[in-house]
């Protein structure tokens, strides 16, 4: 197995004393691999990615664990130190391309700016054209002169990806990059991310709330709930047989238009806020398989034969407690 | 044929805007005719800019339609004066997308739910008001005790239940829900969809359910209308539409839904293929430039919506 390009272990992000919003998250991403980090709003998936980028908002800090980029712990390194150490770069794409782009600058200038900052050796205009070709924007010469408002949402997101690629990143973090797009356009942008990941041998951390998107795109999946990972595994076995009751619950909630049952499965209640998490498993109050042991102490991680990890006393492949 | 709750005839809404110094037109709603039967859920699906929200706004009279008729139990809403329209709105109620933006943060839940009733004086006294508010909150699974709470105390799912309670309190003839679950997490989305299904069964609620998410629409609707560039391209009962789409655009939309099934994985780049600008003046079929089945005829003649088999209407020359 190739060495991971990004390795996060036991990451803890806190917004204050006894207020952990990410609680001991660990995962690895290999070059050319897409890890889908999936969870509902407020579960800590965006905070995990912002911690990796060194972009946490003020008042929120990493209080434990490590984030290694090509083997170098980058948590305490300033961006320019990362470059000096030669540990490679990371870039990020956000959900809303219109708020990430400067509305009064032409697309070409915005891409060239990124090239000038990150890639001194390249000729900015030539590299900008090359980047637009990489993200498959047709008629690049003409589009470089366009302003953001003249582009569709899908095209703007391609421009954002081009800007992210300007620094030749080893890892691309994409936080809900297609959530604001229509489904037909979403599929095209997902295809682009897959292609770039493969052709540039880049690690991709793809954050989304949409299990469908994860199934379509990711090689491996990490499911997050209330600040911690509850299940990780390869995409095919995980979707075939989820082990954590939360993962299974999420899958059951998705409307299946071919099913005859008029009612959808639901998960009762709602996710706890970070300050409401008590001892034991944070999913226990909503779980159908809960037992006394779930409400006490730490929950162990168990693995099955295909390496699928679940943090649960009673994963779905074993019998539920009485 | 049973009486229709809502009968939309040849509705048109054109926005005129200046662009590049020129007057341009966007045909947001381009000759749409639709009917909603009592007790049915009609799903309206389409991508952004297809006209689904403009359609809802034109029905509600929130924007003035340019042509056409909107008949609510036989009364044309578009010709009513302001006061009559306000009264008519007691019979068509809306549920909005963002439950954070659609509730007044300074008003208690009970006051928000009672607001329309207060304005139109439908309560005899305070006791009746409290009773009706409690009843509406019970129906959406919150309970009367929520009447004294404020929006900031509620989760997104609870807020959306308040939005639904507010819509059903006056016992409307029709509820128009515009993307009511799009802002919610999937586990909460399922709860709200089940609630709408229950209300439909218990109260005989008639619902127009607008969404960009075809799998959600197909689940909750009896019939579905697919919109593209301001026009209806296909109407059919939900299940057959999903299993066997007849319009190429419907097929494209269904194929693009991200399914939680890794066997249909995306393997590589797909070239950009997006709807044309809404300013484009189109000859022929609006889907013609993206359509795999297009012929010379499609470039010149706009296909009319026609019934290709009972209950199935498609506007395509080749369906």
Coordinates of C-alpha atoms in Angstrom, one line a residue:
Chain A
X1 CA 0.0 0.0 0.0
X2 CA 1.3 3.5 -0.9
X3 CA 2.0 5.8 2.0
X4 CA -0.8 8.2 2.7
X5 CA -0.5 11.8 1.5
X6 CA -2.7 13.1 4.2
X7 CA -2.9 11.4 7.6
X8 CA -5.1 12.8 10.3
X9 CA -4.9 11.1 13.7
X10 CA -6.9 11.7 16.9
X11 CA -7.7 15.2 15.8
X12 CA -9.5 17.2 18.4
X13 CA -10.9 20.7 17.6
X14 CA -12.3 22.8 20.5
X15 CA -14.3 25.9 20.7
X16 CA -13.5 26.3 24.4
X17 CA -12.8 24.3 27.6
X18 CA -14.9 21.1 27.5
X19 CA -16.4 22.2 24.2
X20 CA -15.0 19.8 21.6
X21 CA -16.5 20.1 18.2
X22 CA -14.3 17.4 16.6
X23 CA -13.5 14.6 19.0
X24 CA -10.7 12.2 18.0
X25 CA -11.0 11.9 14.2
X26 CA -8.5 9.8 12.4
X27 CA -8.3 8.9 8.7
X28 CA -5.7 8.5 5.9
X29 CA -5.9 9.5 2.3
X30 CA -3.6 7.9 -0.4
X31 CA -2.5 9.7 -3.6
X32 CA -5.2 9.2 -6.2
X33 CA -7.8 8.4 -3.6
X34 CA -11.1 10.1 -2.8
X35 CA -12.2 9.9 0.8
X36 CA -15.8 10.9 1.2
X37 CA -16.5 12.4 4.6
X38 CA -20.2 12.3 5.1
X39 CA -22.4 13.6 7.9
X40 CA -25.3 15.9 8.7
X41 CA -25.0 19.6 9.5
X42 CA -23.1 20.4 12.6
X43 CA -21.4 17.0 12.8
X44 CA -17.9 18.6 12.5
X45 CA -17.0 17.7 9.0
X46 CA -16.3 21.2 7.9
X47 CA -14.3 22.0 11.0
X48 CA -12.2 18.9 10.3
X49 CA -11.3 20.2 6.9
X50 CA -10.7 23.8 8.1
X51 CA -8.4 22.4 10.8
X52 CA -6.4 20.6 8.1
X53 CA -6.2 23.8 6.0
X54 CA -5.2 26.0 9.0
X55 CA -8.3 28.1 8.4
X56 CA -10.2 27.6 11.7
X57 CA -12.2 30.7 12.7
X58 CA -10.9 32.6 15.7
X59 CA -11.8 31.1 19.0
X60 CA -11.6 27.6 17.6
X61 CA -8.4 25.7 17.8
X62 CA -6.8 22.3 17.4
X63 CA -6.3 21.0 20.9
X64 CA -5.1 17.5 20.2
X65 CA -3.9 15.0 17.6
X66 CA -1.9 15.5 14.4
X67 CA -2.4 16.2 10.8
X68 CA 0.4 14.9 8.6
X69 CA 0.9 16.0 5.0
X70 CA 3.5 13.7 3.4
X71 CA 4.8 12.8 6.8
X72 CA 5.2 16.3 8.2
X73 CA 3.0 17.4 11.0
X74 CA 1.5 20.7 9.7
X75 CA -0.7 21.8 12.6
X76 CA 1.8 24.2 14.0
X77 CA 3.3 25.3 10.7
X78 CA 2.5 28.6 9.1
X79 CA 1.6 28.3 5.4
X80 CA 5.0 29.5 4.2
X81 CA 6.8 27.1 6.5
X82 CA 4.8 24.2 4.8
X83 CA 6.3 25.3 1.5
X84 CA 9.8 25.6 3.0
X85 CA 9.6 22.1 4.4
X86 CA 8.7 20.8 1.0
X87 CA 5.8 18.8 2.4
X88 CA 3.5 19.7 -0.5
X89 CA 0.4 21.7 -0.6
X90 CA -3.3 21.5 0.0
X91 CA -6.0 23.5 -1.7
X92 CA -9.7 23.9 -0.9
X93 CA -12.9 24.4 -2.8
X94 CA -16.0 25.6 -1.1
X95 CA -19.7 25.2 -1.6
X96 CA -20.7 28.6 -3.0
X97 CA -18.5 29.6 -5.9
X98 CA -20.0 33.1 -6.2
X99 CA -19.0 34.1 -2.7
X100 CA -15.5 32.7 -3.2
X101 CA -14.8 34.6 -6.4
X102 CA -14.2 38.4 -6.6
X103 CA -17.2 39.8 -8.6
X104 CA -15.2 42.7 -10.1
X105 CA -12.2 40.8 -11.5
X106 CA -12.1 38.8 -14.7
X107 CA -11.8 35.1 -14.3
X108 CA -8.4 35.2 -16.0
X109 CA -7.0 37.7 -13.5
X110 CA -8.2 35.6 -10.6
X111 CA -6.5 32.5 -11.8
X112 CA -3.3 34.3 -12.7
X113 CA -3.2 35.8 -9.3
X114 CA -3.1 32.3 -7.8
X115 CA -0.5 31.2 -10.3
X116 CA 1.7 34.2 -9.4
X117 CA 1.5 33.5 -5.7
X118 CA 2.1 29.7 -5.8
X119 CA 4.0 28.9 -9.0
X120 CA 6.7 31.5 -9.6
X121 CA 8.2 29.4 -12.4
X122 CA 5.1 29.4 -14.6
X123 CA 4.0 32.1 -17.0
X124 CA 0.7 33.3 -15.5
X125 CA -1.3 33.7 -18.7
X126 CA -0.2 30.4 -20.2
X127 CA -0.7 28.5 -17.0
X128 CA -4.2 30.1 -16.6
X129 CA -5.2 28.8 -20.0
X130 CA -3.8 25.4 -19.2
X131 CA -5.7 25.3 -15.9
X132 CA -9.0 26.2 -17.7
X133 CA -8.3 23.4 -20.2
X134 CA -7.7 21.0 -17.3
X135 CA -11.2 21.8 -15.8
X136 CA -12.6 21.4 -19.3
X137 CA -14.0 24.9 -19.7
X138 CA -14.7 25.2 -23.4
X139 CA -13.4 28.2 -25.3
X140 CA -10.8 29.1 -22.7
X141 CA -9.4 32.3 -24.4
X142 CA -12.8 33.9 -24.4
X143 CA -13.8 32.7 -20.9
X144 CA -10.7 34.1 -19.3
X145 CA -12.1 37.6 -20.1
X146 CA -15.5 36.8 -18.4
X147 CA -16.6 38.1 -15.1
X148 CA -18.0 35.6 -12.5
X149 CA -21.6 36.8 -13.0
X150 CA -21.4 35.9 -16.6
X151 CA -20.8 32.2 -15.9
X152 CA -23.2 29.5 -14.8
X153 CA -22.9 28.0 -11.3
X154 CA -21.2 24.9 -12.8
X155 CA -18.7 27.0 -14.7
X156 CA -17.9 29.1 -11.6
X157 CA -17.2 25.9 -9.6
X158 CA -14.8 24.8 -12.4
X159 CA -13.0 28.1 -12.1
X160 CA -12.7 27.6 -8.4
X161 CA -11.2 24.2 -9.0
X162 CA -8.8 25.7 -11.5
X163 CA -7.7 28.3 -8.9
X164 CA -7.2 25.5 -6.4
X165 CA -5.1 23.5 -8.8
X166 CA -2.8 26.5 -9.5
X167 CA -0.6 25.6 -6.5
X168 CA -0.3 22.0 -7.8
X169 CA -1.8 20.6 -4.6
X170 CA -1.0 17.1 -3.2
X171 CA -4.4 17.1 -1.5
X172 CA -7.6 18.8 -2.6
X173 CA -10.2 19.4 0.0
X174 CA -13.7 19.9 -1.5
X175 CA -16.3 21.0 1.0
X176 CA -19.8 20.4 -0.4
X177 CA -18.6 21.7 -3.8
X178 CA -21.7 20.5 -5.7
X179 CA -24.4 21.1 -3.2
X180 CA -25.5 24.4 -4.8
X181 CA -25.6 22.9 -8.3
X182 CA -28.3 21.2 -10.2
X183 CA -28.1 17.5 -10.4
X184 CA -27.1 17.3 -14.1
X185 CA -24.4 19.8 -13.6
X186 CA -23.4 18.2 -10.3
X187 CA -22.7 15.0 -12.1
X188 CA -20.4 16.8 -14.5
X189 CA -18.4 18.5 -11.8
X190 CA -18.1 15.2 -9.9
X191 CA -16.8 13.6 -13.0
X192 CA -14.2 16.3 -13.3
X193 CA -13.0 15.8 -9.7
X194 CA -12.7 12.1 -10.3
X195 CA -10.6 12.7 -13.5
X196 CA -8.3 15.3 -11.8
X197 CA -7.8 13.0 -8.8
X198 CA -6.7 10.2 -11.1
X199 CA -4.7 12.2 -13.6
X200 CA -2.8 14.3 -11.0
X201 CA -2.5 11.5 -8.5
X202 CA -4.0 13.9 -5.9
X203 CA -5.6 12.9 -2.6
X204 CA -9.1 14.3 -2.3
X205 CA -11.1 14.8 0.9
X206 CA -14.6 15.2 -0.3
X207 CA -17.0 16.5 2.3
X208 CA -20.8 16.1 1.7
X209 CA -24.1 15.5 3.4
X210 CA -25.2 13.5 0.4
X211 CA -24.8 9.7 0.6
X212 CA -25.7 9.4 -3.0
X213 CA -22.8 11.6 -4.0
X214 CA -20.4 9.6 -1.8
X215 CA -21.5 6.3 -3.3
X216 CA -20.9 7.7 -6.8
X217 CA -17.6 9.3 -6.3
X218 CA -15.6 8.2 -3.2
X219 CA -13.2 5.2 -3.0
X220 CA -13.5 5.1 0.8
X221 CA -16.1 6.6 3.1
X222 CA -15.9 8.0 6.6
X223 CA -19.2 8.7 8.4
X224 CA -19.2 11.4 11.0
X225 CA -21.7 11.9 13.8
X226 CA -21.6 14.5 16.7
X227 CA -17.9 15.3 16.2
X228 CA -16.6 11.8 15.8
X229 CA -16.2 9.1 13.1
X230 CA -18.7 6.3 13.6
X231 CA -17.8 4.2 10.6
X232 CA -15.1 4.0 7.9
X233 CA -14.7 1.5 5.0
X234 CA -14.3 1.0 1.3
X235 CA -17.3 2.3 -0.6
X236 CA -18.6 -0.9 -2.0
X237 CA -18.8 -3.1 1.1
X238 CA -19.9 -0.1 3.2
X239 CA -22.9 0.6 1.1
X240 CA -23.7 -3.1 0.7
X241 CA -23.6 -3.7 4.5
X242 CA -23.3 -0.7 6.8
X243 CA -22.2 -1.8 10.2
X244 CA -23.0 1.3 12.4
X245 CA -26.7 1.8 13.1
X246 CA -26.4 5.5 12.2
X247 CA -25.0 4.7 8.8
X248 CA -27.7 2.2 8.2
X249 CA -30.3 4.7 9.5
X250 CA -29.1 7.5 7.1
X251 CA -29.3 5.1 4.1
X252 CA -32.8 4.0 5.1
X253 CA -34.0 7.7 5.2
X254 CA -33.2 8.3 1.5
X255 CA -36.4 8.2 -0.5
X256 CA -36.4 5.2 -2.9
X257 CA -38.9 6.0 -5.6
X258 CA -39.1 2.4 -6.5
X259 CA -40.3 1.2 -3.1
X260 CA -44.0 0.7 -2.5
X261 CA -43.9 1.8 1.1
X262 CA -45.5 5.2 1.4
X263 CA -43.6 6.0 4.6
X264 CA -39.9 6.6 4.8
X265 CA -37.7 5.2 7.6
X266 CA -36.6 8.0 10.0
X267 CA -34.1 8.3 12.8
X268 CA -36.0 9.6 15.8
X269 CA -34.9 12.8 17.5
X270 CA -32.0 15.0 16.2
X271 CA -28.3 15.1 16.6
X272 CA -26.9 16.5 19.9
X273 CA -25.1 19.8 20.0
X274 CA -21.4 19.5 21.1
X275 CA -22.2 20.7 24.7
X276 CA -25.0 18.1 25.0
X277 CA -22.8 15.0 24.4
X278 CA -22.7 12.9 27.5
X279 CA -20.7 9.8 28.4
X280 CA -20.8 6.8 26.1
X281 CA -22.0 6.6 22.5
X282 CA -23.4 10.0 21.3
X283 CA -25.9 8.1 19.0
X284 CA -27.3 6.1 21.9
X285 CA -30.4 8.3 22.5
X286 CA -31.5 7.8 18.9
X287 CA -30.4 4.2 18.4
X288 CA -32.7 1.3 18.1
X289 CA -30.1 -1.2 19.3
X290 CA -29.1 0.7 22.4
X291 CA -28.2 -1.1 25.6
X292 CA -27.0 0.0 29.0
X293 CA -23.4 -0.5 28.1
X294 CA -23.8 2.1 25.3
X295 CA -24.4 4.9 27.8
X296 CA -21.2 4.2 29.7
X297 CA -17.6 4.9 28.9
X298 CA -15.8 4.8 25.6
X299 CA -17.1 2.8 22.7
X300 CA -14.5 0.4 21.1
X301 CA -13.9 0.3 17.4
X302 CA -14.4 -3.1 15.8
X303 CA -13.4 -4.2 12.3
X304 CA -14.9 -6.9 10.1
X305 CA -13.1 -9.0 7.5
X306 CA -13.2 -6.3 4.8
X307 CA -11.5 -3.8 7.1
X308 CA -14.8 -1.9 7.7
X309 CA -14.5 -0.1 11.1
X310 CA -17.4 0.8 13.3
X311 CA -17.5 2.5 16.7
X312 CA -20.3 0.5 18.1
X313 CA -20.9 -2.1 20.8
X314 CA -23.5 -3.9 18.6
X315 CA -22.6 -3.4 15.0
X316 CA -25.2 -4.6 12.5
X317 CA -23.6 -7.8 11.5
X318 CA -23.9 -9.1 15.1
X319 CA -27.2 -9.7 17.0
X320 CA -28.9 -6.8 18.7
X321 CA -29.0 -6.8 22.5
X322 CA -32.2 -8.2 24.2
Chain B
X1 CA -64.3 14.1 -14.1
X2 CA -64.1 15.3 -10.6
X3 CA -64.0 19.0 -9.9
X4 CA -60.5 20.6 -9.9
X5 CA -59.1 22.4 -6.9
X6 CA -56.7 24.4 -9.0
X7 CA -56.9 24.8 -12.8
X8 CA -54.0 26.7 -14.4
X9 CA -54.7 27.7 -18.0
X10 CA -52.0 29.0 -20.3
X11 CA -50.2 30.9 -17.6
X12 CA -47.4 33.2 -18.8
X13 CA -44.9 35.3 -16.8
X14 CA -42.3 37.2 -18.7
X15 CA -39.6 39.2 -16.8
X16 CA -38.3 42.2 -18.8
X17 CA -34.7 43.2 -17.9
X18 CA -32.0 45.3 -19.3
X19 CA -28.9 43.5 -20.2
X20 CA -25.9 45.0 -22.1
X21 CA -28.1 48.1 -22.8
X22 CA -30.7 46.0 -24.5
X23 CA -34.2 45.1 -23.3
X24 CA -34.3 41.4 -22.9
X25 CA -37.0 39.0 -21.9
X26 CA -37.0 35.9 -19.7
X27 CA -40.0 33.7 -20.2
X28 CA -40.1 32.3 -16.7
X29 CA -43.4 30.7 -17.1
X30 CA -44.1 30.0 -20.7
X31 CA -47.7 28.9 -21.4
X32 CA -48.2 26.4 -18.6
X33 CA -51.4 24.6 -18.1
X34 CA -51.8 22.3 -15.1
X35 CA -54.6 21.0 -12.9
X36 CA -54.7 19.8 -9.3
X37 CA -57.5 17.5 -8.2
X38 CA -58.9 17.3 -4.7
X39 CA -56.8 15.3 -2.3
X40 CA -53.9 14.8 -4.7
X41 CA -50.3 15.8 -4.4
X42 CA -48.9 17.3 -7.7
X43 CA -45.2 17.3 -7.7
X44 CA -43.4 20.1 -9.7
X45 CA -39.8 19.3 -10.5
X46 CA -37.1 21.0 -12.4
X47 CA -33.6 22.5 -12.1
X48 CA -32.9 26.1 -11.1
X49 CA -34.3 28.6 -13.4
X50 CA -36.9 26.3 -14.9
X51 CA -39.7 28.5 -13.6
X52 CA -41.0 26.4 -10.7
X53 CA -40.8 29.1 -8.1
X54 CA -42.1 31.7 -10.6
X55 CA -45.1 29.4 -11.2
X56 CA -45.8 29.3 -7.4
X57 CA -45.5 33.0 -7.1
X58 CA -47.8 33.7 -10.0
X59 CA -50.4 31.3 -8.6
X60 CA -50.2 33.1 -5.2
X61 CA -50.4 36.5 -6.9
X62 CA -47.0 37.4 -5.4
X63 CA -46.0 38.3 -8.9
X64 CA -48.4 39.5 -11.6
X65 CA -48.8 36.9 -14.4
X66 CA -48.9 38.4 -17.9
X67 CA -51.5 36.0 -19.4
X68 CA -53.6 33.1 -18.5
X69 CA -56.0 32.0 -15.7
X70 CA -55.5 30.6 -12.3
X71 CA -58.9 29.1 -11.2
X72 CA -59.3 28.1 -7.6
X73 CA -62.5 26.2 -7.3
X74 CA -63.6 28.0 -10.4
X75 CA -62.7 31.5 -9.4
X76 CA -60.0 33.2 -11.4
X77 CA -57.5 34.6 -8.9
X78 CA -55.8 36.8 -11.5
X79 CA -58.8 39.0 -11.9
X80 CA -59.5 39.5 -8.2
X81 CA -58.9 42.9 -6.6
X82 CA -56.5 43.2 -3.7
X83 CA -58.9 42.5 -0.9
X84 CA -60.6 39.6 -2.6
X85 CA -57.2 38.1 -3.4
X86 CA -56.1 38.5 0.2
X87 CA -59.2 36.5 1.3
X88 CA -58.6 33.9 -1.4
X89 CA -55.1 33.4 0.0
X90 CA -56.7 31.8 3.1
X91 CA -57.5 29.0 0.8
X92 CA -54.1 28.6 -0.8
X93 CA -51.3 28.5 1.7
X94 CA -47.6 28.3 1.2
X95 CA -44.8 26.4 3.0
X96 CA -41.4 28.0 2.2
X97 CA -37.9 26.5 1.9
X98 CA -36.0 28.1 4.6
X99 CA -37.6 27.6 8.0
X100 CA -35.0 30.0 9.5
X101 CA -36.0 32.9 7.3
X102 CA -39.8 32.3 7.1
X103 CA -40.6 32.6 10.8
X104 CA -40.6 36.0 12.6
X105 CA -38.0 35.6 15.3
X106 CA -39.9 38.0 17.6
X107 CA -43.2 36.3 17.4
X108 CA -44.1 33.2 19.4
X109 CA -44.9 30.0 17.5
X110 CA -48.5 30.4 18.5
X111 CA -48.8 33.9 17.1
X112 CA -47.1 32.9 13.8
X113 CA -49.4 29.9 13.4
X114 CA -52.5 32.1 14.2
X115 CA -51.4 35.1 12.1
X116 CA -53.5 34.5 9.0
X117 CA -56.5 33.7 11.2
X118 CA -56.0 36.9 13.1
X119 CA -55.8 39.0 10.0
X120 CA -59.0 37.5 8.5
X121 CA -60.8 37.4 11.8
X122 CA -61.6 33.7 11.7
X123 CA -61.5 33.1 15.4
X124 CA -64.6 33.9 17.6
X125 CA -62.6 34.5 20.7
X126 CA -59.3 33.8 22.4
X127 CA -60.3 30.4 23.5
X128 CA -61.1 29.3 20.0
X129 CA -57.9 30.8 18.8
X130 CA -55.9 28.9 21.4
X131 CA -57.8 25.7 20.6
X132 CA -57.2 26.0 16.8
X133 CA -53.5 26.8 17.2
X134 CA -53.1 23.8 19.6
X135 CA -54.9 21.6 17.1
X136 CA -52.7 22.7 14.2
X137 CA -49.5 22.2 16.3
X138 CA -50.8 18.7 17.4
X139 CA -51.4 17.8 13.8
X140 CA -47.8 18.5 12.9
X141 CA -46.5 16.4 15.8
X142 CA -45.4 19.3 18.0
X143 CA -48.2 19.7 20.5
X144 CA -49.9 22.7 21.9
X145 CA -47.1 23.4 24.4
X146 CA -45.0 24.7 21.5
X147 CA -47.3 27.7 21.1
X148 CA -45.4 29.8 23.7
X149 CA -42.0 29.0 22.3
X150 CA -39.9 31.2 20.0
X151 CA -38.2 30.2 16.7
X152 CA -34.7 30.3 18.2
X153 CA -35.6 27.5 20.6
X154 CA -36.5 25.2 17.7
X155 CA -34.5 23.0 15.4
X156 CA -34.8 23.2 11.7
X157 CA -37.2 20.3 11.5
X158 CA -39.4 21.7 14.2
X159 CA -39.4 25.1 12.5
X160 CA -40.6 23.5 9.3
X161 CA -43.3 21.8 11.2
X162 CA -44.4 25.2 12.5
X163 CA -44.4 26.4 8.9
X164 CA -46.7 23.5 8.0
X165 CA -49.0 24.2 11.0
X166 CA -49.3 27.8 9.9
X167 CA -50.2 26.7 6.4
X168 CA -52.9 24.2 7.5
X169 CA -54.6 26.2 10.3
X170 CA -57.2 27.9 8.1
X171 CA -58.1 24.5 6.5
X172 CA -57.0 25.6 3.1
X173 CA -58.1 24.0 -0.2
X174 CA -54.5 23.8 -1.4
X175 CA -51.1 24.0 0.1
X176 CA -48.1 25.0 -2.1
X177 CA -44.8 23.8 -0.6
X178 CA -41.8 25.3 -2.3
X179 CA -38.7 23.2 -1.6
X180 CA -40.0 22.4 1.9
X181 CA -37.3 19.9 2.8
X182 CA -34.3 21.1 0.8
X183 CA -32.7 22.9 3.8
X184 CA -33.1 19.9 6.1
X185 CA -30.8 17.0 6.9
X186 CA -31.8 13.7 5.4
X187 CA -33.0 12.2 8.7
X188 CA -35.1 15.2 9.4
X189 CA -36.2 15.5 5.7
X190 CA -37.7 12.0 6.0
X191 CA -39.6 13.0 9.2
X192 CA -41.1 16.0 7.4
X193 CA -42.0 14.1 4.2
X194 CA -43.8 11.4 6.4
X195 CA -45.7 14.2 8.1
X196 CA -46.9 15.6 4.8
X197 CA -47.9 12.1 3.8
X198 CA -49.9 11.7 7.0
X199 CA -51.6 15.0 6.7
X200 CA -52.6 14.1 3.2
X201 CA -54.1 10.8 4.4
X202 CA -55.8 12.3 7.6
X203 CA -57.0 15.7 6.4
X204 CA -57.3 15.0 2.7
X205 CA -54.8 17.8 2.1
X206 CA -54.3 18.9 -1.5
X207 CA -50.7 19.6 -2.1
X208 CA -48.5 21.1 -4.8
X209 CA -45.0 20.0 -3.9
X210 CA -42.2 21.9 -5.7
X211 CA -38.7 20.6 -5.5
X212 CA -35.5 20.2 -7.5
X213 CA -35.1 16.7 -6.0
X214 CA -36.8 14.2 -8.3
X215 CA -36.5 11.3 -5.8
X216 CA -38.2 13.3 -3.1
X217 CA -40.9 14.5 -5.5
X218 CA -41.5 11.0 -6.8
X219 CA -41.9 9.6 -3.3
X220 CA -44.5 12.1 -2.1
X221 CA -46.5 12.9 -5.3
X222 CA -49.4 11.2 -7.0
X223 CA -48.5 12.9 -10.3
X224 CA -45.4 14.8 -11.3
X225 CA -44.9 17.6 -13.8
X226 CA -41.4 18.2 -15.1
X227 CA -40.5 21.8 -16.0
X228 CA -37.8 22.9 -18.4
X229 CA -37.1 26.5 -19.5
X230 CA -40.5 27.6 -18.3
X231 CA -42.5 24.9 -20.0
X232 CA -44.0 21.6 -18.9
X233 CA -42.2 18.8 -20.7
X234 CA -43.8 15.8 -19.1
X235 CA -46.7 15.1 -16.7
X236 CA -47.4 11.6 -15.5
X237 CA -48.3 9.5 -12.4
X238 CA -45.2 9.5 -10.2
X239 CA -44.2 5.8 -10.4
X240 CA -44.5 5.3 -14.2
X241 CA -42.7 8.6 -14.7
X242 CA -39.8 7.5 -12.7
X243 CA -39.6 4.0 -14.0
X244 CA -40.1 4.8 -17.6
X245 CA -39.6 8.5 -18.5
X246 CA -40.8 9.4 -21.9
X247 CA -39.2 12.9 -22.3
X248 CA -35.4 12.8 -22.9
X249 CA -35.0 15.6 -20.3
X250 CA -36.9 13.6 -17.7
X251 CA -34.6 10.7 -18.5
X252 CA -31.5 12.9 -18.1
X253 CA -32.7 14.2 -14.8
X254 CA -33.4 10.7 -13.4
X255 CA -30.1 9.4 -14.6
X256 CA -28.2 12.3 -12.9
X257 CA -29.7 11.6 -9.4
X258 CA -26.8 10.5 -7.2
X259 CA -27.9 7.1 -6.1
X260 CA -26.6 5.5 -3.0
X261 CA -25.3 2.6 -5.0
X262 CA -21.6 2.3 -5.8
X263 CA -22.3 0.1 -8.8
X264 CA -23.3 3.2 -10.8
X265 CA -20.1 5.1 -10.0
X266 CA -18.8 8.1 -11.9
X267 CA -15.6 7.0 -13.5
X268 CA -14.3 10.0 -15.4
X269 CA -14.9 13.5 -16.8
X270 CA -18.2 14.4 -18.4
X271 CA -18.0 17.4 -20.6
X272 CA -20.1 20.5 -19.6
X273 CA -23.6 20.4 -20.9
X274 CA -25.8 23.0 -19.3
X275 CA -29.2 24.6 -20.1
X276 CA -28.9 27.6 -22.4
X277 CA -29.1 31.1 -21.0
X278 CA -32.6 32.1 -19.9
X279 CA -32.2 35.1 -22.3
X280 CA -31.9 32.9 -25.3
X281 CA -34.7 33.3 -27.8
X282 CA -35.5 29.8 -28.7
X283 CA -36.9 28.4 -31.9
X284 CA -38.3 24.9 -31.7
X285 CA -38.0 22.6 -28.7
X286 CA -36.4 24.2 -25.7
X287 CA -34.4 21.0 -25.0
X288 CA -33.3 20.6 -28.6
X289 CA -29.6 21.6 -28.2
X290 CA -29.0 19.0 -25.4
X291 CA -31.2 16.3 -26.7
X292 CA -29.8 13.0 -27.9
X293 CA -32.9 12.3 -30.0
X294 CA -33.1 15.6 -31.8
X295 CA -33.9 15.8 -35.5
X296 CA -34.3 18.7 -37.9
X297 CA -38.0 19.1 -36.9
X298 CA -37.0 19.8 -33.3
X299 CA -34.9 22.9 -34.3
X300 CA -37.9 24.6 -36.0
X301 CA -41.1 23.3 -34.4
X302 CA -41.9 23.5 -30.6
X303 CA -43.6 20.3 -29.7
X304 CA -47.0 20.6 -27.9
X305 CA -47.8 18.7 -24.8
X306 CA -49.8 15.7 -26.0
X307 CA -51.4 12.7 -24.3
X308 CA -49.4 9.7 -25.5
X309 CA -51.3 7.2 -23.3
X310 CA -53.9 7.7 -20.6
X311 CA -52.6 10.1 -17.9
X312 CA -49.2 10.6 -19.6
X313 CA -48.5 13.9 -21.3
X314 CA -45.2 14.6 -23.1
X315 CA -44.0 17.5 -25.2
X316 CA -41.6 15.7 -27.5
X317 CA -41.9 15.0 -31.2
X318 CA -40.3 11.6 -30.7
X319 CA -41.9 10.3 -27.5

